[in-house]
mmCIF file of C-alpha atoms and ligand atoms in Angstrom:
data_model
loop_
_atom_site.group_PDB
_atom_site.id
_atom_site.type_symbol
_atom_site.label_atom_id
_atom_site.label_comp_id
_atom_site.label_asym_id
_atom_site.label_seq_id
_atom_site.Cartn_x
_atom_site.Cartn_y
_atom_site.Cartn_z
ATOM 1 C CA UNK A 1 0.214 -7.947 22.887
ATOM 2 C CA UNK A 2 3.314 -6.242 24.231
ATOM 3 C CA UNK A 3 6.334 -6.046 22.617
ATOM 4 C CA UNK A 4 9.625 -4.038 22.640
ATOM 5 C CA UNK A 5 7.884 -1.269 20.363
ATOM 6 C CA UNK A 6 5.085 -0.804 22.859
ATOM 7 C CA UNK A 7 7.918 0.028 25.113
ATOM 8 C CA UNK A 8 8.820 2.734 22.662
ATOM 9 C CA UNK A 9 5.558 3.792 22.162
ATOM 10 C CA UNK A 10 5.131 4.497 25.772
ATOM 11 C CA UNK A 11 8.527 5.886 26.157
ATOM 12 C CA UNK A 12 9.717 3.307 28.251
ATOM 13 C CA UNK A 13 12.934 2.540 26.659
ATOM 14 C CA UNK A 14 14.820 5.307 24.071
ATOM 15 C CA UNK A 15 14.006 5.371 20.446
ATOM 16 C CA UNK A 16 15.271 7.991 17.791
ATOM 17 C CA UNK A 17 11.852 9.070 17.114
ATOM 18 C CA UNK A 18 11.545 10.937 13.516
ATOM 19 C CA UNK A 19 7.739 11.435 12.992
ATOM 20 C CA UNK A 20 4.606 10.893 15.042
ATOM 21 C CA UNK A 21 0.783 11.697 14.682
ATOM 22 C CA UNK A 22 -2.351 10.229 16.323
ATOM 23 C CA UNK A 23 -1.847 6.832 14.262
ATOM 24 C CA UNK A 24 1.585 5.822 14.094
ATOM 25 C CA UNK A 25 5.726 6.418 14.957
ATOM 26 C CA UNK A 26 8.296 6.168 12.958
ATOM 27 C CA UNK A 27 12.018 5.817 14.431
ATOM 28 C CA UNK A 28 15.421 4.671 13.247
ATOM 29 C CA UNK A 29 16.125 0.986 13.241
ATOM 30 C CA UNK A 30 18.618 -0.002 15.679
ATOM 31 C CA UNK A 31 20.392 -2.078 13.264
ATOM 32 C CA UNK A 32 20.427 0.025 10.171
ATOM 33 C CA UNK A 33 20.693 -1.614 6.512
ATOM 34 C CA UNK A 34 21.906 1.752 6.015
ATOM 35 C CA UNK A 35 21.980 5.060 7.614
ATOM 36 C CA UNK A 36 18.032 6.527 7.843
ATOM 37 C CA UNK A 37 16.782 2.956 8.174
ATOM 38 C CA UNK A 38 13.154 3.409 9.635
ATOM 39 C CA UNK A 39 10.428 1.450 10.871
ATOM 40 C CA UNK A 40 6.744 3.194 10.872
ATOM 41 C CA UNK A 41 4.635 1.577 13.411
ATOM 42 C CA UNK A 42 0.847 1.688 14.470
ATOM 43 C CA UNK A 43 0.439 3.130 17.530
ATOM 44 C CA UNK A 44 -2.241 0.726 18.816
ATOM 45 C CA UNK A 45 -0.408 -2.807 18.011
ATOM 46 C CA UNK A 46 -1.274 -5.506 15.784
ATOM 47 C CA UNK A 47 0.780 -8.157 14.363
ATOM 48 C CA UNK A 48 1.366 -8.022 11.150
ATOM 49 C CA UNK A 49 -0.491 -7.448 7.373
ATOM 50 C CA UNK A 50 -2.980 -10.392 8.106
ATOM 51 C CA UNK A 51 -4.927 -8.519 11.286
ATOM 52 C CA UNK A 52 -4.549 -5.305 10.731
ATOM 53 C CA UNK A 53 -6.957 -2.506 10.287
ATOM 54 C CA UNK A 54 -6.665 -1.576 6.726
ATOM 55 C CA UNK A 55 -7.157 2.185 7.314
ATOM 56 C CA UNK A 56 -4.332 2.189 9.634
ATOM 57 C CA UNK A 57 -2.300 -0.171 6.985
ATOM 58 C CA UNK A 58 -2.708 2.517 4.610
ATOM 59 C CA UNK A 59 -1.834 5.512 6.566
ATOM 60 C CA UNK A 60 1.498 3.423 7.609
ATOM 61 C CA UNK A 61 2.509 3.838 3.521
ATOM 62 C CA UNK A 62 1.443 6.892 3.715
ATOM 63 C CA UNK A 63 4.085 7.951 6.152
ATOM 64 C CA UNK A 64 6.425 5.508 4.281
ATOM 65 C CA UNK A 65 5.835 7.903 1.470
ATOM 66 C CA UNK A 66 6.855 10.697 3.483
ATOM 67 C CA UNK A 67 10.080 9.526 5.547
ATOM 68 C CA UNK A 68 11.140 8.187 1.580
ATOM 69 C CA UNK A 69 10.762 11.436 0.037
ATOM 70 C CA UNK A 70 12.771 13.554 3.054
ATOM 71 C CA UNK A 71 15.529 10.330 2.549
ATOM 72 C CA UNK A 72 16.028 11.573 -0.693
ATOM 73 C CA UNK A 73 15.487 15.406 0.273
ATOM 74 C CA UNK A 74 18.148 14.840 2.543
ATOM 75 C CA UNK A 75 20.513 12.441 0.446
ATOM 76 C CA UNK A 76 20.660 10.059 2.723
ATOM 77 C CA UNK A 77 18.735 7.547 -0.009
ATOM 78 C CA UNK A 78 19.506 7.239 -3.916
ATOM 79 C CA UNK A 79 16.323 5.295 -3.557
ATOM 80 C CA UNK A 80 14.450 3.060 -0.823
ATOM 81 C CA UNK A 81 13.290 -0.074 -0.517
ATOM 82 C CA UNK A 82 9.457 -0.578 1.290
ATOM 83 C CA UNK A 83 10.031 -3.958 2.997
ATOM 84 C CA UNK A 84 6.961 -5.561 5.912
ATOM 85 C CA UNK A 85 7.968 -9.379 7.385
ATOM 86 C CA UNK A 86 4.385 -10.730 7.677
ATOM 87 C CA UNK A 87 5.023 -13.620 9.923
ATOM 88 C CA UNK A 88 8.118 -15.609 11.426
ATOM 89 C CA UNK A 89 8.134 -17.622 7.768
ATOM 90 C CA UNK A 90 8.475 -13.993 6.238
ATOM 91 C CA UNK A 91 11.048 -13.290 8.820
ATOM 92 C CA UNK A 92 9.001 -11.522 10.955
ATOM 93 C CA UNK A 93 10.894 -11.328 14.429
ATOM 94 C CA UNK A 94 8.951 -8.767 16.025
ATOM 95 C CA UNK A 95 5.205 -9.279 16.713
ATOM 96 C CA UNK A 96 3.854 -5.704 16.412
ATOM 97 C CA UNK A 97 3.604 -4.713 12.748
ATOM 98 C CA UNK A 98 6.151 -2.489 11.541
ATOM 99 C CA UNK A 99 7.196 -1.355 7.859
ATOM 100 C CA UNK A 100 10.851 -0.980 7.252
ATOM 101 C CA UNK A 101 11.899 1.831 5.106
ATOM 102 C CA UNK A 102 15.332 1.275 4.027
ATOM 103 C CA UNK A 103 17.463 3.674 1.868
ATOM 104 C CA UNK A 104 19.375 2.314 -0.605
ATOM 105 C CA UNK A 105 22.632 4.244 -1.664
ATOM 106 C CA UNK A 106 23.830 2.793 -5.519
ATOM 107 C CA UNK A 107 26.053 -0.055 -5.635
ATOM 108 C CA UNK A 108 25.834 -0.757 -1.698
ATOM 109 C CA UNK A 109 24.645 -4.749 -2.422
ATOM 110 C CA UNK A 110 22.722 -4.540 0.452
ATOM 111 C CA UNK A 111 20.334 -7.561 -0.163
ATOM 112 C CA UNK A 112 21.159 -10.436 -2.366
ATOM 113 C CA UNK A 113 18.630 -11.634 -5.436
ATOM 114 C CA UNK A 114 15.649 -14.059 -3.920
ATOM 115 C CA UNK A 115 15.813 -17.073 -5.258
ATOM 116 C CA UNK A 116 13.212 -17.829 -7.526
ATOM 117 C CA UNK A 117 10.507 -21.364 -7.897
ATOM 118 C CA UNK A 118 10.518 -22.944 -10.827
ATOM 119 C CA UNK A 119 6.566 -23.099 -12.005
ATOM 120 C CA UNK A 120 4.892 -25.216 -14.662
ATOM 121 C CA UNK A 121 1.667 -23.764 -17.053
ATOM 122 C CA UNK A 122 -0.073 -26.130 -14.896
ATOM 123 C CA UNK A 123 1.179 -24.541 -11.746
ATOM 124 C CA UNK A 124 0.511 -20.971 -12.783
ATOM 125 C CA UNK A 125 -2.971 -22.432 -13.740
ATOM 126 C CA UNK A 126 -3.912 -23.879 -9.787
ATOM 127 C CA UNK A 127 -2.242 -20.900 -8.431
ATOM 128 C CA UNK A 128 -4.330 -18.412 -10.538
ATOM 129 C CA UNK A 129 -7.608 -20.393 -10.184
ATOM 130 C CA UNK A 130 -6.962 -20.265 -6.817
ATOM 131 C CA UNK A 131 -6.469 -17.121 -5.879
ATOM 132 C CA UNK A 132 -8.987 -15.745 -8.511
ATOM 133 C CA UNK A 133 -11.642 -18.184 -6.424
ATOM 134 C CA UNK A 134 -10.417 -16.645 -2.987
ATOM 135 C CA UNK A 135 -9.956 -13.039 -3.688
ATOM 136 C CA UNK A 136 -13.962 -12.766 -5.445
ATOM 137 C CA UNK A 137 -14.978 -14.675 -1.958
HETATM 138 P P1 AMP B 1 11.605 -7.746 11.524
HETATM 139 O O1 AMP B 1 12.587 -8.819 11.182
HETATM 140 O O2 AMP B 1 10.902 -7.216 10.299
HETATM 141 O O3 AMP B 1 10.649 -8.152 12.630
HETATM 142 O O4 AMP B 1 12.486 -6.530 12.034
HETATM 143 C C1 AMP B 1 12.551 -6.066 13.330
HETATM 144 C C2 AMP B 1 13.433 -4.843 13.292
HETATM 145 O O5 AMP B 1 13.314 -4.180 14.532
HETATM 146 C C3 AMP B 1 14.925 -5.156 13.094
HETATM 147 O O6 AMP B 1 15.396 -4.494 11.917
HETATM 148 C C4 AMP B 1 15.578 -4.597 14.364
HETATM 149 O O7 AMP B 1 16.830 -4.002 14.128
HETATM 150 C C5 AMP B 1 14.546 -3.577 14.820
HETATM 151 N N1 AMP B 1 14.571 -3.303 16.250
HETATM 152 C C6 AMP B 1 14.468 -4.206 17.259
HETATM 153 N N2 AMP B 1 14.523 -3.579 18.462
HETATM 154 C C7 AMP B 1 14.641 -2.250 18.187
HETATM 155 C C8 AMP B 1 14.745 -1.082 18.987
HETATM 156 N N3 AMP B 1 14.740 -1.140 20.340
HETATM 157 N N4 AMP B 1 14.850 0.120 18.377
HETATM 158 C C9 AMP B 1 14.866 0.203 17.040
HETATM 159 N N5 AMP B 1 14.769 -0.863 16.221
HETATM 160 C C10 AMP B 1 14.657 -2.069 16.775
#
């Protein structure tokens, strides 16, 4: 699986690299929602949320947690938003997993209000049996 953030990985192609250890990179997004916009990446790729190693998953939020907090540090953030596009439906675009941390500065309206379905009893019912029935499997 190669994408365009194996290239930066490898140093192929330029990248404002912010943080790096044994697991993962974190660099500013080319297209910034706002100014400190940064993706932390595993260094060994995998797609998305559905195949990847949980250890490593958790160790990405981890350094979330950190490039948030020096956001703020530096006031480049009034507060953040912790955003991962699991799949093209999700609006993944790039297939190596990547969590976007995105600073938020007050009042910028930088993402509109998802709409929201419209859900019967009987709909939160087969949704919850569901999912109760998957998640004990
Ligand atoms: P997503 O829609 O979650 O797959 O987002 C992919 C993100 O990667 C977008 O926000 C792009 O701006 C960002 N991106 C793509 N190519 C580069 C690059 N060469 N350097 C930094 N960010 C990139």
């Amino acid at each position: 699986m190669d994408t365009i953030f194996s290239k930066i990985i490898n140093r192929e192609i330029p990248a404002d690299i912010i943080y790096e250890d044994d697991l993962v990179l974190a660099f500013l997004d080319i297209t910034p929602v706002n100014q400190g916009h940064t993706l932390v990446i595993p260094k060994k790729p995998f797609t998305n949320i559905f195949d990847g190693n949980p250890e490593v998953l958790a160790h990405m939020m981890k350094v979330a947690q950190k490039v948030g907090q020096a956001l703020m540090q530096e006031k480049l953030a009034d507060g953040i938003n912790l955003v991962m596009n699991n799949g093209e439906a999700a609006g993944q675009e790039v297939f190596h997993a990547h969590l976007h941390v995105v600073p938020r500065i007050t009042g910028d309206n930088a993402y509109s209000k998802p709409k929201r379905a419209s859900c019967t009893p009987e709909d939160f019912l087969a949704v919850k049996t569901k999912m109760v029935a998957a998640l004990a499997r």
